[in-house]
């Protein structure tokens, strides 16, 4: 495929919207708050922030460079940039990551649809105050049929967007949801701030207790950062491959990483004060946000209306992230296995539905779908971020640092010398990619 055959983003703004669309999703609004709650609060957040800018940002640039130079999916890009070597095998790791992530992601996306339906049915209006939302979430999410139906709807919606193709689908779609979601989260942050007992939530979020840090905390923070920024499995390789040569990689990377971080922090500021105010357990895991949000909605003016718009925009964010995952699998099937786009999407729907079903059913009480005491849902959620993405990111930085070489890296970062970025910044990023990031990731992997 020549460069001109390859579909590309229509505008620079479109690129940024699509990248931010991929990054901002359930990872920020569902996963980040519950990881903060499971890992003891402020200390986790500080480590997360440090990792995001010191490690994830360089990894983002590295993935971007591979994609734009390789102009291909993860496997193809490695093959093109290192012909005759075994590096391309690393690309297959990305397919494993897609399987694992899409299966639980679709289940949680389904939960979002169910909560949207409930909002429309006015189940979170002021009259519903007093409902035990923890119990109702547990009853729903451990059910046998309803979560599967909602999961399937999520899968089909995502697939429909992917079938429309790169520009029409991804770009147009993502343009409108970001600002709306941002504003709604701000509204929730403000509402949460005035709840009785909110102060306990803030000290949990901002007063670090470093005695709570273990090697588990480190890998959880690193994995969460990669997950939230869509790193470690070739999603940014694919998006990078659609980007024009004249675009500024550092600029796009910095914007995406920063906005993603802002969304995650705001989500935590919306949720945690309410968690403490309503006596929800912060460390209860994946249900945290779904249990807490209804309490906020039922206790605010126009709560039902805010809930409806919140879940619509959350779902749009989730779909714009899921399409980047599906796109990894689809472009692999199209370019490496010569499938048609429709067939590729069909295969992706089928695997998503099957593994999503297994994940969802594993949450049922007495489900046999458990490994070592963990449900399949928790297992996939944990190993995908903590291990598959971190190993993927390790391969990516090693590849750029040691195989692509500095001159080529600098050439990409400056678009062949046409973009002026301070040279020392590009050099610092390169040395982080080559030495610091691999050592840090390896150390954290080994100690966990
Ligand atoms: N970053 C997305 C989120 O926060 C999830 C996601 C989309 C992702 N594409 C990815 C995670 C690629 C890892 C790799 O919801």
Short mmCIF file of C-alpha atoms and ligand atoms in Angstrom, two decimals:
data_model
loop_
_atom_site.label_atom_id
_atom_site.label_comp_id
_atom_site.label_asym_id
_atom_site.label_seq_id
_atom_site.Cartn_x
_atom_site.Cartn_y
_atom_site.Cartn_z
CA UNK A 1 0.00 0.00 0.00
CA UNK A 2 1.48 3.37 -0.90
CA UNK A 3 1.16 6.35 1.30
CA UNK A 4 -1.48 7.99 -0.81
CA UNK A 5 -3.74 4.90 -0.71
CA UNK A 6 -3.81 4.96 3.02
CA UNK A 7 -6.71 6.79 4.55
CA UNK A 8 -5.67 9.73 6.64
CA UNK A 9 -7.16 12.25 8.98
CA UNK A 10 -8.72 15.24 7.30
CA UNK A 11 -7.26 17.94 9.48
CA UNK A 12 -4.83 18.53 12.27
CA UNK A 13 -7.72 19.25 14.59
CA UNK A 14 -9.21 15.92 13.57
CA UNK A 15 -6.02 14.11 14.56
CA UNK A 16 -6.00 15.63 18.00
CA UNK A 17 -9.69 14.98 18.50
CA UNK A 18 -9.26 11.35 17.52
CA UNK A 19 -6.24 10.83 19.76
CA UNK A 20 -7.88 12.49 22.72
CA UNK A 21 -11.02 10.54 21.87
CA UNK A 22 -9.06 7.32 22.07
CA UNK A 23 -7.36 8.28 25.32
CA UNK A 24 -10.29 9.74 27.22
CA UNK A 25 -12.79 7.04 27.98
CA UNK A 26 -13.86 4.60 30.65
CA UNK A 27 -10.22 4.46 31.69
CA UNK A 28 -10.51 7.99 33.05
CA UNK A 29 -14.00 8.03 34.43
CA UNK A 30 -14.57 4.44 35.49
CA UNK A 31 -11.14 2.91 36.02
CA UNK A 32 -9.08 5.78 37.43
CA UNK A 33 -11.35 6.55 40.41
CA UNK A 34 -11.61 2.90 41.35
CA UNK A 35 -7.84 2.38 41.06
CA UNK A 36 -7.31 5.42 43.28
CA UNK A 37 -9.75 3.90 45.75
CA UNK A 38 -8.08 0.49 45.68
CA UNK A 39 -4.57 1.87 46.01
CA UNK A 40 -4.98 4.24 48.90
CA UNK A 41 -5.61 7.66 47.36
CA UNK A 42 -3.19 10.56 47.14
CA UNK A 43 0.09 8.64 47.03
CA UNK A 44 -1.21 6.64 44.06
CA UNK A 45 -2.25 9.85 42.30
CA UNK A 46 1.19 11.41 42.75
CA UNK A 47 2.92 8.36 41.36
CA UNK A 48 0.42 8.23 38.53
CA UNK A 49 1.16 11.85 37.62
CA UNK A 50 4.91 11.32 37.72
CA UNK A 51 4.66 8.20 35.52
CA UNK A 52 2.31 9.91 33.08
CA UNK A 53 4.66 12.74 32.25
CA UNK A 54 8.02 11.04 32.74
CA UNK A 55 7.25 7.70 31.12
CA UNK A 56 3.92 7.72 29.28
CA UNK A 57 4.58 10.95 27.38
CA UNK A 58 7.86 9.61 25.91
CA UNK A 59 6.16 6.26 25.19
CA UNK A 60 3.41 8.18 23.41
CA UNK A 61 6.00 9.92 21.21
CA UNK A 62 7.72 6.57 20.57
CA UNK A 63 4.51 4.90 19.42
CA UNK A 64 3.65 7.89 17.30
CA UNK A 65 7.07 7.80 15.61
CA UNK A 66 6.74 4.09 14.83
CA UNK A 67 3.29 4.61 13.35
CA UNK A 68 4.06 7.59 11.20
CA UNK A 69 7.34 6.20 9.93
CA UNK A 70 6.01 2.68 9.45
CA UNK A 71 2.68 3.81 7.95
CA UNK A 72 1.05 0.57 8.95
CA UNK A 73 -0.60 -1.46 11.72
CA UNK A 74 1.56 -2.58 14.64
CA UNK A 75 2.80 -5.78 13.02
CA UNK A 76 3.36 -4.20 9.62
CA UNK A 77 5.12 -1.16 11.04
CA UNK A 78 7.67 -3.30 12.87
CA UNK A 79 8.18 -5.33 9.71
CA UNK A 80 8.75 -2.26 7.57
CA UNK A 81 11.05 -0.48 9.97
CA UNK A 82 13.11 -3.55 10.88
CA UNK A 83 12.91 -5.83 7.85
CA UNK A 84 14.14 -9.37 8.37
CA UNK A 85 14.09 -9.11 12.17
CA UNK A 86 11.76 -10.74 14.68
CA UNK A 87 10.49 -7.43 16.07
CA UNK A 88 7.18 -7.78 14.25
CA UNK A 89 6.28 -10.67 16.57
CA UNK A 90 5.87 -8.02 19.28
CA UNK A 91 3.00 -6.69 17.21
CA UNK A 92 1.03 -9.84 17.96
CA UNK A 93 1.08 -8.90 21.61
CA UNK A 94 -1.16 -6.03 20.60
CA UNK A 95 -3.78 -8.43 19.33
CA UNK A 96 -3.79 -10.23 22.69
CA UNK A 97 -4.16 -6.91 24.47
CA UNK A 98 -7.10 -5.97 22.25
CA UNK A 99 -8.90 -9.22 23.09
CA UNK A 100 -8.39 -8.79 26.80
CA UNK A 101 -9.29 -5.11 26.98
CA UNK A 102 -12.26 -5.16 24.62
CA UNK A 103 -13.90 -7.96 26.53
CA UNK A 104 -14.22 -6.17 29.86
CA UNK A 105 -14.43 -2.74 28.21
CA UNK A 106 -17.56 -3.82 26.35
CA UNK A 107 -19.11 -5.08 29.58
CA UNK A 108 -18.52 -1.75 31.31
CA UNK A 109 -19.71 0.08 28.19
CA UNK A 110 -22.88 -2.00 28.53
CA UNK A 111 -23.24 -0.89 32.14
CA UNK A 112 -23.06 2.69 30.88
CA UNK A 113 -25.94 2.03 28.47
CA UNK A 114 -28.02 0.49 31.24
CA UNK A 115 -27.40 3.55 33.42
CA UNK A 116 -28.37 5.82 30.55
CA UNK A 117 -31.63 3.91 30.18
CA UNK A 118 -32.21 4.21 33.93
CA UNK A 119 -31.54 7.95 33.80
CA UNK A 120 -34.08 8.41 31.05
CA UNK A 121 -36.55 6.39 33.14
CA UNK A 122 -35.99 8.97 35.92
CA UNK A 123 -34.51 6.39 38.28
CA UNK A 124 -31.99 8.94 39.50
CA UNK A 125 -34.46 11.74 40.21
CA UNK A 126 -34.79 13.31 43.63
CA UNK A 127 -37.64 10.93 44.44
CA UNK A 128 -35.22 8.01 44.27
CA UNK A 129 -33.11 9.33 47.15
CA UNK A 130 -32.89 6.61 49.76
CA UNK A 131 -32.42 3.82 47.21
CA UNK A 132 -29.48 1.52 47.98
CA UNK A 133 -27.58 2.05 44.74
CA UNK A 134 -24.85 -0.35 45.82
CA UNK A 135 -27.35 -3.16 46.03
CA UNK A 136 -29.02 -2.28 42.75
CA UNK A 137 -25.68 -2.16 40.93
CA UNK A 138 -24.69 -5.54 42.38
CA UNK A 139 -28.01 -7.07 41.40
CA UNK A 140 -27.70 -5.80 37.84
CA UNK A 141 -24.03 -6.46 37.15
CA UNK A 142 -24.11 -10.02 38.47
CA UNK A 143 -27.20 -10.86 36.42
CA UNK A 144 -27.35 -13.45 33.68
CA UNK A 145 -29.17 -11.73 30.82
CA UNK A 146 -29.46 -7.96 31.13
CA UNK A 147 -25.72 -7.15 31.24
CA UNK A 148 -25.18 -9.31 28.16
CA UNK A 149 -27.85 -7.53 26.18
CA UNK A 150 -26.40 -4.11 27.04
CA UNK A 151 -22.88 -5.34 26.30
CA UNK A 152 -24.01 -6.50 22.86
CA UNK A 153 -25.58 -3.13 22.10
CA UNK A 154 -22.28 -1.47 22.97
CA UNK A 155 -20.36 -3.86 20.71
CA UNK A 156 -22.69 -3.22 17.78
CA UNK A 157 -22.61 0.55 18.14
CA UNK A 158 -18.81 0.49 18.19
CA UNK A 159 -18.69 -1.74 15.13
CA UNK A 160 -21.05 0.53 13.22
CA UNK A 161 -18.69 3.45 13.72
CA UNK A 162 -15.69 1.44 12.60
CA UNK A 163 -17.44 0.26 9.42
CA UNK A 164 -17.85 3.88 8.38
CA UNK A 165 -14.06 4.13 8.14
CA UNK A 166 -11.42 6.43 9.48
CA UNK A 167 -12.44 9.94 8.59
CA UNK A 168 -16.18 9.79 8.50
CA UNK A 169 -16.44 7.53 11.50
CA UNK A 170 -13.83 8.40 14.02
CA UNK A 171 -13.19 12.03 13.32
CA UNK A 172 -16.68 13.41 13.00
CA UNK A 173 -17.87 11.34 15.86
CA UNK A 174 -15.34 12.46 18.42
CA UNK A 175 -15.59 16.15 17.72
CA UNK A 176 -18.61 16.92 19.85
CA UNK A 177 -18.42 14.74 22.90
CA UNK A 178 -15.26 15.99 24.58
CA UNK A 179 -16.42 19.49 25.54
CA UNK A 180 -19.81 18.21 26.68
CA UNK A 181 -18.32 15.53 28.89
CA UNK A 182 -15.83 18.00 30.28
CA UNK A 183 -18.53 20.48 31.28
CA UNK A 184 -20.71 17.80 32.86
CA UNK A 185 -17.85 16.44 34.94
CA UNK A 186 -17.15 19.99 36.11
CA UNK A 187 -20.78 20.26 37.18
CA UNK A 188 -20.41 17.04 39.18
CA UNK A 189 -17.15 18.26 40.73
CA UNK A 190 -18.95 21.36 41.97
CA UNK A 191 -21.92 19.42 43.29
CA UNK A 192 -19.67 16.94 45.08
CA UNK A 193 -17.70 19.74 46.69
CA UNK A 194 -20.75 20.92 48.61
CA UNK A 195 -21.87 17.55 49.91
CA UNK A 196 -21.69 17.12 53.69
CA UNK A 197 -18.48 15.33 54.60
CA UNK A 198 -16.83 16.04 51.25
CA UNK A 199 -13.66 17.12 53.08
CA UNK A 200 -12.76 13.51 53.86
CA UNK A 201 -12.75 12.84 50.14
CA UNK A 202 -10.32 15.66 49.48
CA UNK A 203 -7.89 14.61 52.15
CA UNK A 204 -8.06 11.10 50.69
CA UNK A 205 -7.26 12.53 47.25
CA UNK A 206 -4.63 15.07 48.17
CA UNK A 207 -2.97 14.10 51.43
CA UNK A 208 -0.53 11.33 50.52
CA UNK A 209 0.22 8.49 52.87
CA UNK A 210 3.43 7.08 51.45
CA UNK A 211 3.36 4.10 53.76
CA UNK A 212 0.62 2.74 51.50
CA UNK A 213 2.97 2.41 48.51
CA UNK A 214 3.98 -1.11 47.58
CA UNK A 215 5.36 -2.63 44.38
CA UNK A 216 1.70 -3.37 43.58
CA UNK A 217 0.94 0.36 43.70
CA UNK A 218 3.74 1.08 41.27
CA UNK A 219 2.68 -1.40 38.65
CA UNK A 220 -0.97 -0.44 39.08
CA UNK A 221 -0.12 3.25 38.53
CA UNK A 222 2.06 2.52 35.51
CA UNK A 223 -0.50 0.17 33.98
CA UNK A 224 -3.32 2.63 34.60
CA UNK A 225 -1.32 5.40 32.96
CA UNK A 226 -0.69 3.29 29.84
CA UNK A 227 -4.29 2.13 29.77
CA UNK A 228 -5.67 5.62 30.11
CA UNK A 229 -3.46 7.00 27.36
CA UNK A 230 -4.10 4.07 25.01
CA UNK A 231 -0.45 3.04 25.06
CA UNK A 232 1.44 -0.22 24.83
CA UNK A 233 -0.53 -2.02 22.15
CA UNK A 234 -0.28 -0.15 18.91
CA UNK A 235 -3.40 2.01 19.01
CA UNK A 236 -1.25 5.12 18.72
CA UNK A 237 0.85 3.36 16.06
CA UNK A 238 -2.28 3.05 13.94
CA UNK A 239 -3.47 6.59 14.58
CA UNK A 240 0.08 7.86 13.97
CA UNK A 241 0.09 6.05 10.64
CA UNK A 242 -2.87 8.15 9.52
CA UNK A 243 -1.15 11.41 10.43
CA UNK A 244 0.46 13.74 7.90
CA UNK A 245 4.20 14.08 7.84
CA UNK A 246 3.95 17.81 8.56
CA UNK A 247 2.15 17.35 11.89
CA UNK A 248 3.97 18.05 15.13
CA UNK A 249 4.31 14.81 17.09
CA UNK A 250 5.41 16.39 20.36
CA UNK A 251 2.55 18.84 20.27
CA UNK A 252 -0.10 16.18 19.66
CA UNK A 253 1.40 13.88 22.30
CA UNK A 254 1.56 16.60 24.93
CA UNK A 255 -2.01 17.72 24.30
CA UNK A 256 -3.36 14.18 24.49
CA UNK A 257 -1.46 13.24 27.63
CA UNK A 258 -2.37 16.51 29.38
CA UNK A 259 -6.06 16.42 28.53
CA UNK A 260 -6.28 12.77 29.50
CA UNK A 261 -4.74 13.58 32.87
CA UNK A 262 -7.12 16.47 33.44
CA UNK A 263 -10.13 14.25 32.73
CA UNK A 264 -8.90 11.57 35.13
CA UNK A 265 -8.22 14.02 37.95
CA UNK A 266 -11.57 15.72 37.49
CA UNK A 267 -13.36 12.38 37.54
CA UNK A 268 -11.64 11.53 40.81
CA UNK A 269 -12.62 14.95 42.22
CA UNK A 270 -16.22 14.35 41.21
CA UNK A 271 -16.40 10.85 42.70
CA UNK A 272 -14.28 10.70 45.87
CA UNK A 273 -15.95 13.42 47.95
CA UNK A 274 -19.29 11.74 47.21
CA UNK A 275 -17.87 8.33 48.10
CA UNK A 276 -17.06 9.60 51.58
CA UNK A 277 -20.18 11.66 51.89
CA UNK A 278 -22.50 8.76 51.12
CA UNK A 279 -20.49 6.13 52.95
CA UNK A 280 -19.56 4.10 49.84
CA UNK A 281 -16.47 1.87 50.25
CA UNK A 282 -13.62 3.50 48.27
CA UNK A 283 -11.86 0.18 47.70
CA UNK A 284 -14.83 -1.76 46.39
CA UNK A 285 -13.43 -2.09 42.87
CA UNK A 286 -15.00 -1.78 39.42
CA UNK A 287 -18.48 -0.87 40.67
CA UNK A 288 -17.31 2.29 42.46
CA UNK A 289 -18.38 4.90 39.93
CA UNK A 290 -21.67 3.22 39.09
CA UNK A 291 -22.59 3.01 42.76
CA UNK A 292 -21.52 6.56 43.59
CA UNK A 293 -22.84 8.61 40.65
CA UNK A 294 -26.53 7.87 41.28
CA UNK A 295 -26.16 9.25 44.81
CA UNK A 296 -24.84 12.51 43.36
CA UNK A 297 -27.58 12.73 40.72
CA UNK A 298 -30.40 12.09 43.18
CA UNK A 299 -29.03 14.83 45.41
CA UNK A 300 -28.77 17.69 42.96
CA UNK A 301 -31.15 20.02 41.19
CA UNK A 302 -31.98 18.80 37.68
CA UNK A 303 -30.14 15.59 38.59
CA UNK A 304 -32.11 13.48 36.13
CA UNK A 305 -31.27 15.76 33.26
CA UNK A 306 -27.60 15.93 34.20
CA UNK A 307 -27.56 12.13 34.48
CA UNK A 308 -28.98 11.66 30.98
CA UNK A 309 -26.41 13.96 29.39
CA UNK A 310 -23.62 12.61 31.53
CA UNK A 311 -24.20 9.02 30.46
CA UNK A 312 -24.66 10.00 26.81
CA UNK A 313 -21.32 11.80 26.77
CA UNK A 314 -19.65 9.05 28.81
CA UNK A 315 -20.84 6.53 26.25
CA UNK A 316 -19.57 8.62 23.38
CA UNK A 317 -16.20 8.79 25.12
CA UNK A 318 -16.27 5.03 25.68
CA UNK A 319 -17.17 4.33 22.05
CA UNK A 320 -14.48 6.66 20.71
CA UNK A 321 -11.97 4.74 22.83
CA UNK A 322 -13.32 1.32 21.90
CA UNK A 323 -13.12 2.11 18.19
CA UNK A 324 -9.39 2.69 18.56
CA UNK A 325 -9.10 -0.78 20.05
CA UNK A 326 -11.26 -2.35 17.36
CA UNK A 327 -9.26 -0.45 14.74
CA UNK A 328 -6.07 -2.17 15.93
CA UNK A 329 -7.58 -5.57 15.28
CA UNK A 330 -9.39 -4.55 12.09
CA UNK A 331 -6.39 -2.92 10.42
CA UNK A 332 -4.31 -5.95 11.35
CA UNK A 333 -6.83 -8.30 9.74
CA UNK A 334 -7.13 -6.10 6.64
CA UNK A 335 -3.44 -5.45 6.08
CA UNK A 336 -1.89 -8.70 7.31
CA UNK A 337 -4.61 -11.28 6.58
CA UNK A 338 -6.11 -9.55 3.55
CA UNK A 339 -9.66 -9.58 4.95
CA UNK A 340 -12.21 -7.10 3.66
CA UNK A 341 -13.11 -4.34 6.10
CA UNK A 342 -16.58 -5.83 6.63
CA UNK A 343 -15.24 -9.31 7.38
CA UNK A 344 -12.62 -7.87 9.70
CA UNK A 345 -15.25 -5.97 11.65
CA UNK A 346 -17.42 -9.11 11.74
CA UNK A 347 -14.61 -11.15 13.26
CA UNK A 348 -14.00 -8.41 15.76
CA UNK A 349 -17.68 -8.25 16.77
CA UNK A 350 -17.81 -11.99 17.26
CA UNK A 351 -14.72 -12.18 19.47
CA UNK A 352 -15.82 -9.15 21.45
CA UNK A 353 -19.25 -10.63 22.04
CA UNK A 354 -17.91 -14.03 23.08
CA UNK A 355 -15.19 -12.79 25.43
CA UNK A 356 -17.44 -10.02 26.72
CA UNK A 357 -20.04 -12.63 27.60
CA UNK A 358 -17.49 -14.71 29.48
CA UNK A 359 -16.30 -11.65 31.42
CA UNK A 360 -19.79 -10.61 32.33
CA UNK A 361 -20.91 -14.10 33.38
CA UNK A 362 -17.79 -14.44 35.52
CA UNK A 363 -19.30 -11.79 37.82
CA UNK A 364 -22.28 -13.98 38.69
CA UNK A 365 -22.21 -15.38 42.20
CA UNK A 366 -20.86 -18.97 42.12
CA UNK A 367 -19.62 -18.51 38.57
CA UNK A 368 -17.00 -21.12 37.69
CA UNK A 369 -15.30 -18.55 35.43
CA UNK A 370 -12.65 -17.72 37.98
CA UNK A 371 -8.89 -18.10 37.96
CA UNK A 372 -7.08 -18.15 41.30
CA UNK A 373 -10.01 -16.46 43.05
CA UNK A 374 -10.21 -13.65 40.47
CA UNK A 375 -13.19 -13.39 38.16
CA UNK A 376 -12.35 -13.46 34.47
CA UNK A 377 -13.45 -9.81 34.40
CA UNK A 378 -10.95 -8.79 37.09
CA UNK A 379 -8.25 -11.02 35.64
CA UNK A 380 -8.51 -9.51 32.15
CA UNK A 381 -8.74 -6.02 33.60
CA UNK A 382 -5.65 -6.56 35.72
CA UNK A 383 -3.31 -8.47 33.44
CA UNK A 384 -4.04 -6.36 30.39
CA UNK A 385 -2.87 -3.13 32.02
CA UNK A 386 -0.36 -4.43 34.53
CA UNK A 387 1.44 -6.84 32.23
CA UNK A 388 0.43 -6.86 28.57
CA UNK A 389 0.50 -3.07 28.11
CA UNK A 390 3.64 -2.59 30.20
CA UNK A 391 5.49 -5.29 28.26
CA UNK A 392 4.15 -3.79 25.02
CA UNK A 393 5.38 -0.36 26.05
CA UNK A 394 8.76 -1.83 26.95
CA UNK A 395 9.10 -3.34 23.47
CA UNK A 396 8.07 -0.05 21.89
CA UNK A 397 10.65 2.06 23.73
CA UNK A 398 13.38 -0.51 23.13
CA UNK A 399 12.52 -0.58 19.44
CA UNK A 400 12.63 3.19 19.04
CA UNK A 401 15.67 3.65 21.27
CA UNK A 402 17.85 0.89 19.91
CA UNK A 403 16.54 -0.03 16.47
CA UNK A 404 15.17 3.15 14.92
CA UNK A 405 18.15 5.18 16.11
CA UNK A 406 18.46 8.80 17.14
CA UNK A 407 18.77 10.48 13.74
CA UNK A 408 15.54 8.92 12.50
CA UNK A 409 13.76 9.73 15.72
CA UNK A 410 14.83 13.37 15.53
CA UNK A 411 13.84 13.44 11.87
CA UNK A 412 10.30 12.34 12.78
CA UNK A 413 10.00 14.65 15.78
CA UNK A 414 10.96 17.66 13.65
CA UNK A 415 9.18 16.42 10.51
CA UNK A 416 12.43 16.41 8.59
CA UNK A 417 13.63 19.65 10.13
CA UNK A 418 10.55 21.66 9.13
CA UNK A 419 9.18 21.94 12.66
CA UNK A 420 11.11 23.91 15.22
CA UNK A 421 10.99 22.27 18.58
CA UNK A 422 13.71 22.92 21.15
CA UNK A 423 16.36 20.34 20.38
CA UNK A 424 17.09 19.57 24.00
CA UNK A 425 13.47 18.57 24.62
CA UNK A 426 13.57 16.06 21.78
CA UNK A 427 16.91 14.78 23.08
CA UNK A 428 15.64 14.38 26.64
CA UNK A 429 12.66 12.45 25.31
CA UNK A 430 14.92 10.29 23.20
CA UNK A 431 17.15 9.40 26.14
CA UNK A 432 14.17 8.63 28.31
CA UNK A 433 12.94 6.34 25.55
CA UNK A 434 16.30 4.70 25.10
CA UNK A 435 17.46 4.28 28.70
CA UNK A 436 15.27 5.61 31.49
CA UNK A 437 11.90 4.22 30.45
CA UNK A 438 13.12 0.67 29.69
CA UNK A 439 14.96 0.50 33.03
CA UNK A 440 12.01 1.92 34.95
CA UNK A 441 9.44 -0.35 33.30
CA UNK A 442 11.66 -3.40 33.69
CA UNK A 443 12.34 -2.69 37.36
CA UNK A 444 8.68 -2.21 38.14
CA UNK A 445 7.76 -5.38 36.24
CA UNK A 446 10.36 -7.43 38.05
CA UNK A 447 9.48 -6.18 41.52
CA UNK A 448 5.80 -6.79 41.07
N1 LIG B 1 -7.60 4.83 26.82
C1 LIG B 1 -8.94 4.33 26.78
C2 LIG B 1 -9.64 4.72 28.05
O1 LIG B 1 -9.08 5.38 28.88
C3 LIG B 1 -8.98 2.84 26.54
C4 LIG B 1 -8.21 2.47 25.34
C5 LIG B 1 -8.50 2.79 24.06
C6 LIG B 1 -6.99 1.77 25.31
N2 LIG B 1 -7.53 2.31 23.24
C7 LIG B 1 -6.60 1.70 23.97
C8 LIG B 1 -6.22 1.23 26.31
C9 LIG B 1 -5.41 1.10 23.64
C10 LIG B 1 -5.03 0.63 25.95
C11 LIG B 1 -4.61 0.57 24.64
O2 LIG B 1 -10.75 4.40 28.26
#
